[in-house]
PDB file of C-alpha atoms in Angstrom:
ATOM      1  CA  MET A   1       5.900   6.335 -18.590  1.00 68.00           C
ATOM      2  CA  CYS A   2       3.982   4.992 -21.596  1.00 93.00           C
ATOM      3  CA  THR A   3       0.868   6.686 -22.954  1.00 97.00           C
ATOM      4  CA  PHE A   4      -2.408   5.175 -24.153  1.00 98.00           C
ATOM      5  CA  ILE A   5      -5.209   6.954 -26.004  1.00 98.00           C
ATOM      6  CA  ILE A   6      -8.363   4.830 -25.935  1.00 99.00           C
ATOM      7  CA  SER A   7     -11.599   5.314 -27.820  1.00 98.00           C
ATOM      8  CA  TRP A   8     -14.252   3.078 -26.268  1.00 99.00           C
ATOM      9  CA  GLN A   9     -17.493   3.288 -28.252  1.00 97.00           C
ATOM     10  CA  PRO A  10     -19.708   0.278 -27.405  1.00 95.00           C
ATOM     11  CA  ASN A  11     -21.923  -0.962 -30.240  1.00 88.00           C
ATOM     12  CA  GLU A  12     -20.040   1.001 -32.903  1.00 95.00           C
ATOM     13  CA  LYS A  13     -18.499  -0.778 -35.892  1.00 97.00           C
ATOM     14  CA  TRP A  14     -15.051  -0.339 -34.305  1.00 98.00           C
ATOM     15  CA  PRO A  15     -15.768  -0.124 -30.550  1.00 98.00           C
ATOM     16  CA  VAL A  16     -12.107  -0.084 -29.520  1.00 99.00           C
ATOM     17  CA  VAL A  17      -9.451   2.152 -31.062  1.00 99.00           C
ATOM     18  CA  ILE A  18      -6.068   2.608 -29.366  1.00 99.00           C
ATOM     19  CA  GLY A  19      -3.041   4.804 -29.936  1.00 98.00           C
ATOM     20  CA  ALA A  20      -0.074   3.965 -27.716  1.00 98.00           C
ATOM     21  CA  ASN A  21       3.544   4.988 -27.214  1.00 98.00           C
ATOM     22  CA  ARG A  22       5.949   2.735 -25.369  1.00 97.00           C
ATOM     23  CA  ASP A  23       8.570   4.602 -23.329  1.00 94.00           C
ATOM     24  CA  GLU A  24      11.461   2.509 -22.038  1.00 92.00           C
ATOM     25  CA  LEU A  25      15.188   2.371 -21.452  1.00 91.00           C
ATOM     26  CA  ILE A  26      16.721   2.553 -24.921  1.00 93.00           C
ATOM     27  CA  THR A  27      19.092  -0.322 -24.160  1.00 93.00           C
ATOM     28  CA  ARG A  28      16.357  -2.762 -23.094  1.00 93.00           C
ATOM     29  CA  ALA A  29      16.104  -5.352 -25.870  1.00 96.00           C
ATOM     30  CA  TRP A  30      12.738  -6.234 -27.374  1.00 97.00           C
ATOM     31  CA  ARG A  31      11.116  -7.645 -30.497  1.00 98.00           C
ATOM     32  CA  LYS A  32       8.187  -6.286 -32.445  1.00 98.00           C
ATOM     33  CA  PRO A  33       4.766  -7.949 -31.992  1.00 99.00           C
ATOM     34  CA  GLY A  34       4.438 -11.520 -33.161  1.00 99.00           C
ATOM     35  CA  ARG A  35       3.605 -15.048 -32.047  1.00 99.00           C
ATOM     36  CA  HIS A  36       6.671 -15.403 -29.858  1.00 98.00           C
ATOM     37  CA  TRP A  37       5.435 -17.999 -27.320  1.00 98.00           C
ATOM     38  CA  SER A  38       5.133 -21.668 -28.303  1.00 97.00           C
ATOM     39  CA  ASP A  39       2.930 -22.299 -25.261  1.00 97.00           C
ATOM     40  CA  ARG A  40       0.636 -19.405 -26.237  1.00 98.00           C
ATOM     41  CA  PRO A  41       0.164 -19.760 -30.013  1.00 98.00           C
ATOM     42  CA  GLU A  42      -3.007 -17.647 -29.910  1.00 98.00           C
ATOM     43  CA  VAL A  43      -1.152 -14.555 -28.626  1.00 99.00           C
ATOM     44  CA  VAL A  44       0.351 -11.784 -30.771  1.00 99.00           C
ATOM     45  CA  ALA A  45       2.354  -9.381 -28.615  1.00 99.00           C
ATOM     46  CA  GLY A  46       5.559  -7.434 -28.294  1.00 98.00           C
ATOM     47  CA  TYR A  47       8.365  -9.440 -26.687  1.00 98.00           C
ATOM     48  CA  ASP A  48      10.584  -8.127 -23.893  1.00 96.00           C
ATOM     49  CA  GLU A  49      13.863 -10.025 -24.259  1.00 95.00           C
ATOM     50  CA  GLU A  50      15.015  -9.165 -20.753  1.00 91.00           C
ATOM     51  CA  ALA A  51      12.089 -10.630 -18.793  1.00 90.00           C
ATOM     52  CA  GLY A  52      10.226 -12.670 -21.424  1.00 93.00           C
ATOM     53  CA  GLY A  53       6.905 -10.876 -21.031  1.00 95.00           C
ATOM     54  CA  SER A  54       5.164  -8.138 -22.983  1.00 97.00           C
ATOM     55  CA  TRP A  55       3.776  -4.617 -22.755  1.00 97.00           C
ATOM     56  CA  LEU A  56       0.952  -4.895 -25.312  1.00 99.00           C
ATOM     57  CA  GLY A  57      -0.777  -7.714 -27.121  1.00 99.00           C
ATOM     58  CA  VAL A  58      -3.912  -9.190 -28.654  1.00 99.00           C
ATOM     59  CA  ASN A  59      -5.176 -12.766 -28.838  1.00 99.00           C
ATOM     60  CA  ASP A  60      -7.194 -14.704 -31.393  1.00 98.00           C
ATOM     61  CA  HIS A  61     -10.381 -14.135 -29.361  1.00 98.00           C
ATOM     62  CA  GLY A  62     -10.124 -10.378 -29.960  1.00 98.00           C
ATOM     63  CA  LEU A  63      -8.849  -9.398 -26.513  1.00 99.00           C
ATOM     64  CA  ILE A  64      -6.359  -6.520 -26.175  1.00 99.00           C
ATOM     65  CA  VAL A  65      -4.187  -6.108 -23.066  1.00 99.00           C
ATOM     66  CA  GLY A  66      -1.683  -3.348 -22.327  1.00 98.00           C
ATOM     67  CA  ILE A  67       0.314  -2.503 -19.215  1.00 97.00           C
ATOM     68  CA  LEU A  68       2.029   0.679 -18.012  1.00 96.00           C
ATOM     69  CA  ASN A  69       4.292   1.386 -15.053  1.00 90.00           C
ATOM     70  CA  ARG A  70       2.824   3.733 -12.475  1.00 87.00           C
ATOM     71  CA  SER A  71       4.816   6.680 -11.144  1.00 65.00           C
ATOM     72  CA  ASN A  72       8.104   5.907  -9.380  1.00 59.00           C
ATOM     73  CA  SER A  73       8.068   2.237 -10.347  1.00 54.00           C
ATOM     74  CA  LEU A  74      10.261   2.054 -13.452  1.00 62.00           C
ATOM     75  CA  GLY A  75      12.290  -1.108 -13.960  1.00 60.00           C
ATOM     76  CA  PRO A  76      12.731  -4.405 -12.117  1.00 59.00           C
ATOM     77  CA  ILE A  77      13.391  -4.779  -8.409  1.00 66.00           C
ATOM     78  CA  THR A  78      14.651  -7.701  -6.343  1.00 62.00           C
ATOM     79  CA  GLY A  79      11.831  -9.849  -5.025  1.00 62.00           C
ATOM     80  CA  LYS A  80       9.229  -8.691  -7.548  1.00 72.00           C
ATOM     81  CA  ARG A  81       8.025 -10.498 -10.652  1.00 85.00           C
ATOM     82  CA  SER A  82       7.993  -8.835 -14.055  1.00 89.00           C
ATOM     83  CA  ARG A  83       4.778  -6.973 -14.812  1.00 89.00           C
ATOM     84  CA  GLY A  84       5.116  -8.129 -18.407  1.00 91.00           C
ATOM     85  CA  GLU A  85       4.042 -11.596 -17.235  1.00 96.00           C
ATOM     86  CA  LEU A  86       0.627 -10.159 -16.432  1.00 97.00           C
ATOM     87  CA  VAL A  87      -0.025  -9.210 -20.043  1.00 98.00           C
ATOM     88  CA  LEU A  88       0.464 -12.829 -21.077  1.00 98.00           C
ATOM     89  CA  GLU A  89      -1.626 -14.124 -18.176  1.00 98.00           C
ATOM     90  CA  ALA A  90      -4.430 -11.736 -19.087  1.00 99.00           C
ATOM     91  CA  LEU A  91      -4.254 -12.830 -22.732  1.00 99.00           C
ATOM     92  CA  ASP A  92      -4.787 -16.454 -21.684  1.00 98.00           C
ATOM     93  CA  HIS A  93      -8.503 -15.645 -21.394  1.00 99.00           C
ATOM     94  CA  ALA A  94     -11.196 -15.443 -24.042  1.00 98.00           C
ATOM     95  CA  ASP A  95     -12.884 -12.212 -22.974  1.00 98.00           C
ATOM     96  CA  ALA A  96     -12.295  -9.034 -20.998  1.00 99.00           C
ATOM     97  CA  VAL A  97     -14.599  -9.888 -18.079  1.00 99.00           C
ATOM     98  CA  GLU A  98     -12.871 -13.197 -17.406  1.00 99.00           C
ATOM     99  CA  SER A  99      -9.416 -11.705 -17.918  1.00 99.00           C
ATOM    100  CA  ALA A 100      -9.979  -8.753 -15.575  1.00 99.00           C
ATOM    101  CA  ALA A 101     -11.404 -11.044 -12.895  1.00 98.00           C
ATOM    102  CA  ALA A 102      -8.249 -13.175 -13.032  1.00 98.00           C
ATOM    103  CA  ILE A 103      -5.877 -10.203 -12.765  1.00 98.00           C
ATOM    104  CA  LYS A 104      -7.829  -8.841  -9.786  1.00 96.00           C
ATOM    105  CA  GLU A 105      -6.885 -11.982  -7.856  1.00 95.00           C
ATOM    106  CA  ILE A 106      -3.097 -11.742  -8.239  1.00 94.00           C
ATOM    107  CA  ASN A 107      -0.876 -11.413  -5.179  1.00 90.00           C
ATOM    108  CA  GLU A 108      -0.447  -7.651  -4.904  1.00 84.00           C
ATOM    109  CA  ASN A 109       2.917  -8.078  -3.182  1.00 86.00           C
ATOM    110  CA  SER A 110       4.440  -9.894  -6.158  1.00 89.00           C
ATOM    111  CA  TYR A 111       4.532  -6.928  -8.558  1.00 88.00           C
ATOM    112  CA  ARG A 112       5.525  -3.295  -8.667  1.00 85.00           C
ATOM    113  CA  ASP A 113       2.744  -0.791  -9.296  1.00 91.00           C
ATOM    114  CA  PHE A 114       1.014  -0.779 -12.673  1.00 95.00           C
ATOM    115  CA  ASN A 115      -1.895   0.422 -14.772  1.00 96.00           C
ATOM    116  CA  MET A 116      -3.481  -2.119 -17.093  1.00 98.00           C
ATOM    117  CA  LEU A 117      -6.054  -1.974 -19.871  1.00 99.00           C
ATOM    118  CA  ILE A 118      -8.122  -5.038 -20.781  1.00 99.00           C
ATOM    119  CA  LEU A 119     -10.570  -4.643 -23.669  1.00 99.00           C
ATOM    120  CA  ASP A 120     -12.660  -6.641 -26.099  1.00 98.00           C
ATOM    121  CA  ASN A 121     -15.548  -5.535 -28.314  1.00 98.00           C
ATOM    122  CA  ARG A 122     -18.084  -5.904 -25.471  1.00 98.00           C
ATOM    123  CA  ASP A 123     -16.284  -4.738 -22.306  1.00 98.00           C
ATOM    124  CA  ALA A 124     -13.356  -2.510 -21.368  1.00 99.00           C
ATOM    125  CA  PHE A 125     -11.561  -2.181 -18.032  1.00 99.00           C
ATOM    126  CA  TRP A 126      -8.855  -0.105 -16.371  1.00 99.00           C
ATOM    127  CA  LEU A 127      -7.020  -1.930 -13.597  1.00 98.00           C
ATOM    128  CA  LYS A 128      -4.504  -0.378 -11.240  1.00 97.00           C
ATOM    129  CA  LYS A 129      -2.226  -1.738  -8.562  1.00 93.00           C
ATOM    130  CA  SER A 130      -0.696   0.894  -6.293  1.00 90.00           C
ATOM    131  CA  SER A 131       0.914   1.283  -2.858  1.00 81.00           C
ATOM    132  CA  GLY A 132       0.619  -2.340  -1.786  1.00 76.00           C
ATOM    133  CA  LYS A 133      -3.148  -2.370  -2.283  1.00 85.00           C
ATOM    134  CA  ARG A 134      -5.085  -5.069  -4.074  1.00 92.00           C
ATOM    135  CA  VAL A 135      -5.777  -4.584  -7.750  1.00 95.00           C
ATOM    136  CA  ASN A 136      -8.644  -2.195  -8.378  1.00 97.00           C
ATOM    137  CA  CYS A 137     -10.760  -2.731 -11.493  1.00 98.00           C
ATOM    138  CA  GLN A 138     -13.083  -0.147 -13.035  1.00 98.00           C
ATOM    139  CA  PRO A 139     -15.099  -0.157 -16.263  1.00 99.00           C
ATOM    140  CA  LEU A 140     -13.701   2.226 -18.839  1.00 98.00           C
ATOM    141  CA  PRO A 141     -16.132   5.092 -19.490  1.00 98.00           C
ATOM    142  CA  PRO A 142     -17.487   5.413 -23.034  1.00 98.00           C
ATOM    143  CA  GLY A 143     -15.711   8.000 -25.141  1.00 97.00           C
ATOM    144  CA  VAL A 144     -12.039   8.920 -25.425  1.00 98.00           C
ATOM    145  CA  SER A 145      -9.740   8.446 -22.427  1.00 98.00           C
ATOM    146  CA  MET A 146      -6.003   8.735 -21.823  1.00 98.00           C
ATOM    147  CA  LEU A 147      -3.771   6.823 -19.439  1.00 98.00           C
ATOM    148  CA  THR A 148      -0.159   7.424 -18.413  1.00 96.00           C
ATOM    149  CA  ALA A 149       1.606   6.630 -15.127  1.00 94.00           C
ATOM    150  CA  LYS A 150      -1.119   8.122 -12.938  1.00 94.00           C
ATOM    151  CA  GLU A 151      -4.906   7.898 -12.862  1.00 96.00           C
ATOM    152  CA  LEU A 152      -7.181   7.546 -15.863  1.00 98.00           C
ATOM    153  CA  ASN A 153      -7.706  10.967 -17.490  1.00 98.00           C
ATOM    154  CA  ASP A 154      -5.535  12.539 -14.773  1.00 97.00           C
ATOM    155  CA  GLN A 155      -5.189  16.250 -15.537  1.00 96.00           C
ATOM    156  CA  SER A 156      -1.978  16.434 -13.483  1.00 94.00           C
ATOM    157  CA  SER A 157      -0.294  14.588 -16.362  1.00 94.00           C
ATOM    158  CA  PRO A 158       0.948  17.205 -18.871  1.00 93.00           C
ATOM    159  CA  ARG A 159       0.239  14.881 -21.778  1.00 94.00           C
ATOM    160  CA  ILE A 160      -3.353  14.383 -20.704  1.00 96.00           C
ATOM    161  CA  SER A 161      -4.025  18.022 -19.854  1.00 94.00           C
ATOM    162  CA  HIS A 162      -2.625  19.052 -23.251  1.00 92.00           C
ATOM    163  CA  HIS A 163      -4.451  16.545 -25.464  1.00 94.00           C
ATOM    164  CA  LEU A 164      -7.494  14.950 -23.821  1.00 96.00           C
ATOM    165  CA  ALA A 165     -10.123  17.658 -24.269  1.00 93.00           C
ATOM    166  CA  ARG A 166      -9.208  18.101 -27.926  1.00 89.00           C
ATOM    167  CA  LEU A 167      -9.317  14.347 -28.532  1.00 94.00           C
ATOM    168  CA  GLN A 168     -12.698  14.042 -26.830  1.00 94.00           C
ATOM    169  CA  HIS A 169     -14.184  16.597 -29.220  1.00 91.00           C
ATOM    170  CA  ALA A 170     -12.416  15.387 -32.356  1.00 90.00           C
ATOM    171  CA  GLU A 171     -13.575  12.851 -34.905  1.00 92.00           C
ATOM    172  CA  ILE A 172     -12.882   9.236 -33.923  1.00 93.00           C
ATOM    173  CA  PRO A 173     -10.447   7.356 -36.191  1.00 96.00           C
ATOM    174  CA  ASN A 174     -11.915   5.144 -38.904  1.00 96.00           C
ATOM    175  CA  PRO A 175      -9.498   2.195 -39.074  1.00 96.00           C
ATOM    176  CA  GLU A 176     -11.319   0.506 -41.936  1.00 92.00           C
ATOM    177  CA  ALA A 177     -10.848   3.610 -44.079  1.00 93.00           C
ATOM    178  CA  LYS A 178      -7.243   3.918 -42.880  1.00 94.00           C
ATOM    179  CA  ASN A 179      -8.090   7.332 -41.470  1.00 96.00           C
ATOM    180  CA  TRP A 180      -6.635   7.806 -38.001  1.00 95.00           C
ATOM    181  CA  HIS A 181      -7.642  11.497 -37.766  1.00 91.00           C
ATOM    182  CA  GLY A 182      -4.367  12.908 -36.505  1.00 93.00           C
ATOM    183  CA  TRP A 183      -3.618  10.296 -33.851  1.00 97.00           C
ATOM    184  CA  PRO A 184      -0.244   9.360 -35.434  1.00 97.00           C
ATOM    185  CA  ASP A 185       0.777  13.036 -35.320  1.00 95.00           C
ATOM    186  CA  ILE A 186      -0.111  13.228 -31.630  1.00 95.00           C
ATOM    187  CA  LEU A 187       1.954  10.119 -30.888  1.00 97.00           C
ATOM    188  CA  ALA A 188       4.886  11.672 -32.783  1.00 96.00           C
ATOM    189  CA  ASP A 189       4.667  15.057 -31.021  1.00 93.00           C
ATOM    190  CA  LYS A 190       7.968  15.949 -29.310  1.00 91.00           C
ATOM    191  CA  SER A 191       6.729  19.191 -27.739  1.00 87.00           C
ATOM    192  CA  CYS A 192       7.666  19.529 -24.074  1.00 80.00           C
ATOM    193  CA  TYR A 193       4.485  20.388 -22.219  1.00 76.00           C
ATOM    194  CA  ILE A 194       6.564  21.573 -19.280  1.00 77.00           C
ATOM    195  CA  LYS A 195       9.400  23.775 -20.544  1.00 72.00           C
ATOM    196  CA  GLU A 196      12.707  21.963 -21.048  1.00 74.00           C
ATOM    197  CA  ASP A 197      11.381  18.701 -19.579  1.00 82.00           C
ATOM    198  CA  PRO A 198      11.466  16.122 -22.401  1.00 83.00           C
ATOM    199  CA  LEU A 199       9.785  13.518 -20.197  1.00 83.00           C
ATOM    200  CA  THR A 200       6.532  15.479 -20.478  1.00 87.00           C
ATOM    201  CA  ALA A 201       6.370  15.044 -24.269  1.00 91.00           C
ATOM    202  CA  MET A 202       4.246  12.404 -25.963  1.00 94.00           C
ATOM    203  CA  ASN A 203       7.307  11.305 -27.932  1.00 95.00           C
ATOM    204  CA  ILE A 204      10.312  11.341 -25.603  1.00 93.00           C
ATOM    205  CA  THR A 205      13.914  12.003 -26.576  1.00 90.00           C
ATOM    206  CA  SER A 206      16.222  12.557 -23.607  1.00 87.00           C
ATOM    207  CA  ASN A 207      19.854  12.384 -22.526  1.00 83.00           C
ATOM    208  CA  SER A 208      19.060   9.891 -19.768  1.00 84.00           C
ATOM    209  CA  GLY A 209      18.921   6.768 -21.933  1.00 86.00           C
ATOM    210  CA  PHE A 210      15.120   6.714 -21.682  1.00 92.00           C
ATOM    211  CA  GLY A 211      12.745   7.457 -24.515  1.00 94.00           C
ATOM    212  CA  THR A 212       9.905   6.452 -26.791  1.00 97.00           C
ATOM    213  CA  VAL A 213      10.965   3.208 -28.463  1.00 97.00           C
ATOM    214  CA  SER A 214       7.830   2.199 -30.389  1.00 98.00           C
ATOM    215  CA  ALA A 215       4.221   3.109 -31.078  1.00 98.00           C
ATOM    216  CA  SER A 216       1.005   1.295 -31.947  1.00 99.00           C
ATOM    217  CA  LEU A 217      -2.367   1.975 -33.542  1.00 98.00           C
ATOM    218  CA  MET A 218      -4.908  -0.774 -32.823  1.00 99.00           C
ATOM    219  CA  ALA A 219      -8.608  -1.400 -33.402  1.00 99.00           C
ATOM    220  CA  LEU A 220     -11.145  -4.104 -32.556  1.00 98.00           C
ATOM    221  CA  PRO A 221     -14.182  -4.706 -34.797  1.00 98.00           C
ATOM    222  CA  ASN A 222     -17.688  -5.610 -33.671  1.00 97.00           C
ATOM    223  CA  ASP A 223     -18.003  -8.053 -36.566  1.00 95.00           C
ATOM    224  CA  ILE A 224     -16.517 -11.410 -35.549  1.00 86.00           C
ATOM    225  CA  ASN A 225     -15.712 -12.079 -39.208  1.00 90.00           C
ATOM    226  CA  GLN A 226     -13.295  -9.147 -39.314  1.00 95.00           C
ATOM    227  CA  ARG A 227      -9.799  -9.238 -37.870  1.00 96.00           C
ATOM    228  CA  PRO A 228      -8.366  -6.732 -35.400  1.00 98.00           C
ATOM    229  CA  ILE A 229      -6.038  -4.112 -36.846  1.00 98.00           C
ATOM    230  CA  TRP A 230      -2.568  -3.446 -35.474  1.00 99.00           C
ATOM    231  CA  LEU A 231      -0.237  -0.930 -37.074  1.00 98.00           C
ATOM    232  CA  PHE A 232       3.174  -0.893 -35.414  1.00 99.00           C
ATOM    233  CA  CYS A 233       5.945   1.696 -35.508  1.00 98.00           C
ATOM    234  CA  ASP A 234       9.322   0.045 -34.900  1.00 97.00           C
ATOM    235  CA  GLY A 235      11.017   3.049 -33.284  1.00 97.00           C
ATOM    236  CA  PRO A 236      10.159   6.655 -32.372  1.00 97.00           C
ATOM    237  CA  PRO A 237       7.030   7.606 -34.353  1.00 98.00           C
ATOM    238  CA  ASP A 238       8.480  10.856 -35.683  1.00 96.00           C
ATOM    239  CA  GLN A 239      11.247   8.897 -37.436  1.00 96.00           C
ATOM    240  CA  ASN A 240       9.566   5.647 -38.471  1.00 97.00           C
ATOM    241  CA  LYS A 241       6.441   4.558 -40.328  1.00 97.00           C
ATOM    242  CA  PHE A 242       3.558   2.449 -39.080  1.00 98.00           C
ATOM    243  CA  ALA A 243       3.267  -0.971 -40.706  1.00 98.00           C
ATOM    244  CA  PRO A 244       0.651  -3.716 -40.254  1.00 98.00           C
ATOM    245  CA  ILE A 245       1.223  -6.622 -37.891  1.00 99.00           C
ATOM    246  CA  GLU A 246      -0.176  -9.952 -39.088  1.00 97.00           C
ATOM    247  CA  ILE A 247      -2.875 -11.131 -36.687  1.00 94.00           C
TER     248      ILE A 247
END
C-alpha cells in the first residue's frame, strides 16, 4: 500500500520529481538504496533482503523505476515470482520507452498484481498488471499525479482524494534549491483520512505489524551533465530525516 506523488513536467529543468512512501511489514528486512548487485553495477536501489529485489531505484542512464502492490495482493504467494525482480529488470534498460516495452512482455501469470512507474527525463509511464490480464502501459499525463494500490489518480483512495487537488495547484518542488514545497510534510502526515483507520494515512502506524518503513524524494534533471537527486528517509518520515543517497 505504498504511495507515490509524481510531478511530470516535460521540458522543464527538473521534469521528474517524486515523493514516495514505502509501506511494508515491519519485520521484512531491507537495506537502504545503494549499489547492491555485482551483476548490475549501474543500478542504485533499495534492497529487499527476503527476495533479493527492490521497490524503487535509479540507474546511471537516469531511469527511475518504482513498483507498488495493487489491492489485495500484499506479500509473496506460492508459484509467483517476486515483483521486486521487475524493478531490476526494468532498470537494465537505458530509457523509459525501452524499459516499459520490456515489462509489457512479461508472463502475466508469473507475478501478483502490481502498479509500476517507469520514468526518464523524456518519457514517463504507468504500468499495471491486474486480474490475470496482460500488463497495460499508459503514458503519464503532464502535471502532478498520485498512485497507490488502485488506479492512477483514483479518487476512491483516501490519500489521493485528500491530497491530489491541493498538490496539483501548489508550487512544484525545486530540488536544485532544496525546496520541496511541503512534500516531506505530506509524506510524514499520520492523519487518518477515514476515522480510526490508520491504513488510510500517508504515514502508517498500526498494530498489525504493517506500516511506513521509509520514504524518498527524487528528481531527474533535463541536463545530462547533472546527476539525479535522491533523498532517503531511513524509517517513518515523521521520526527520521531525509539524507542524500550517492548516485
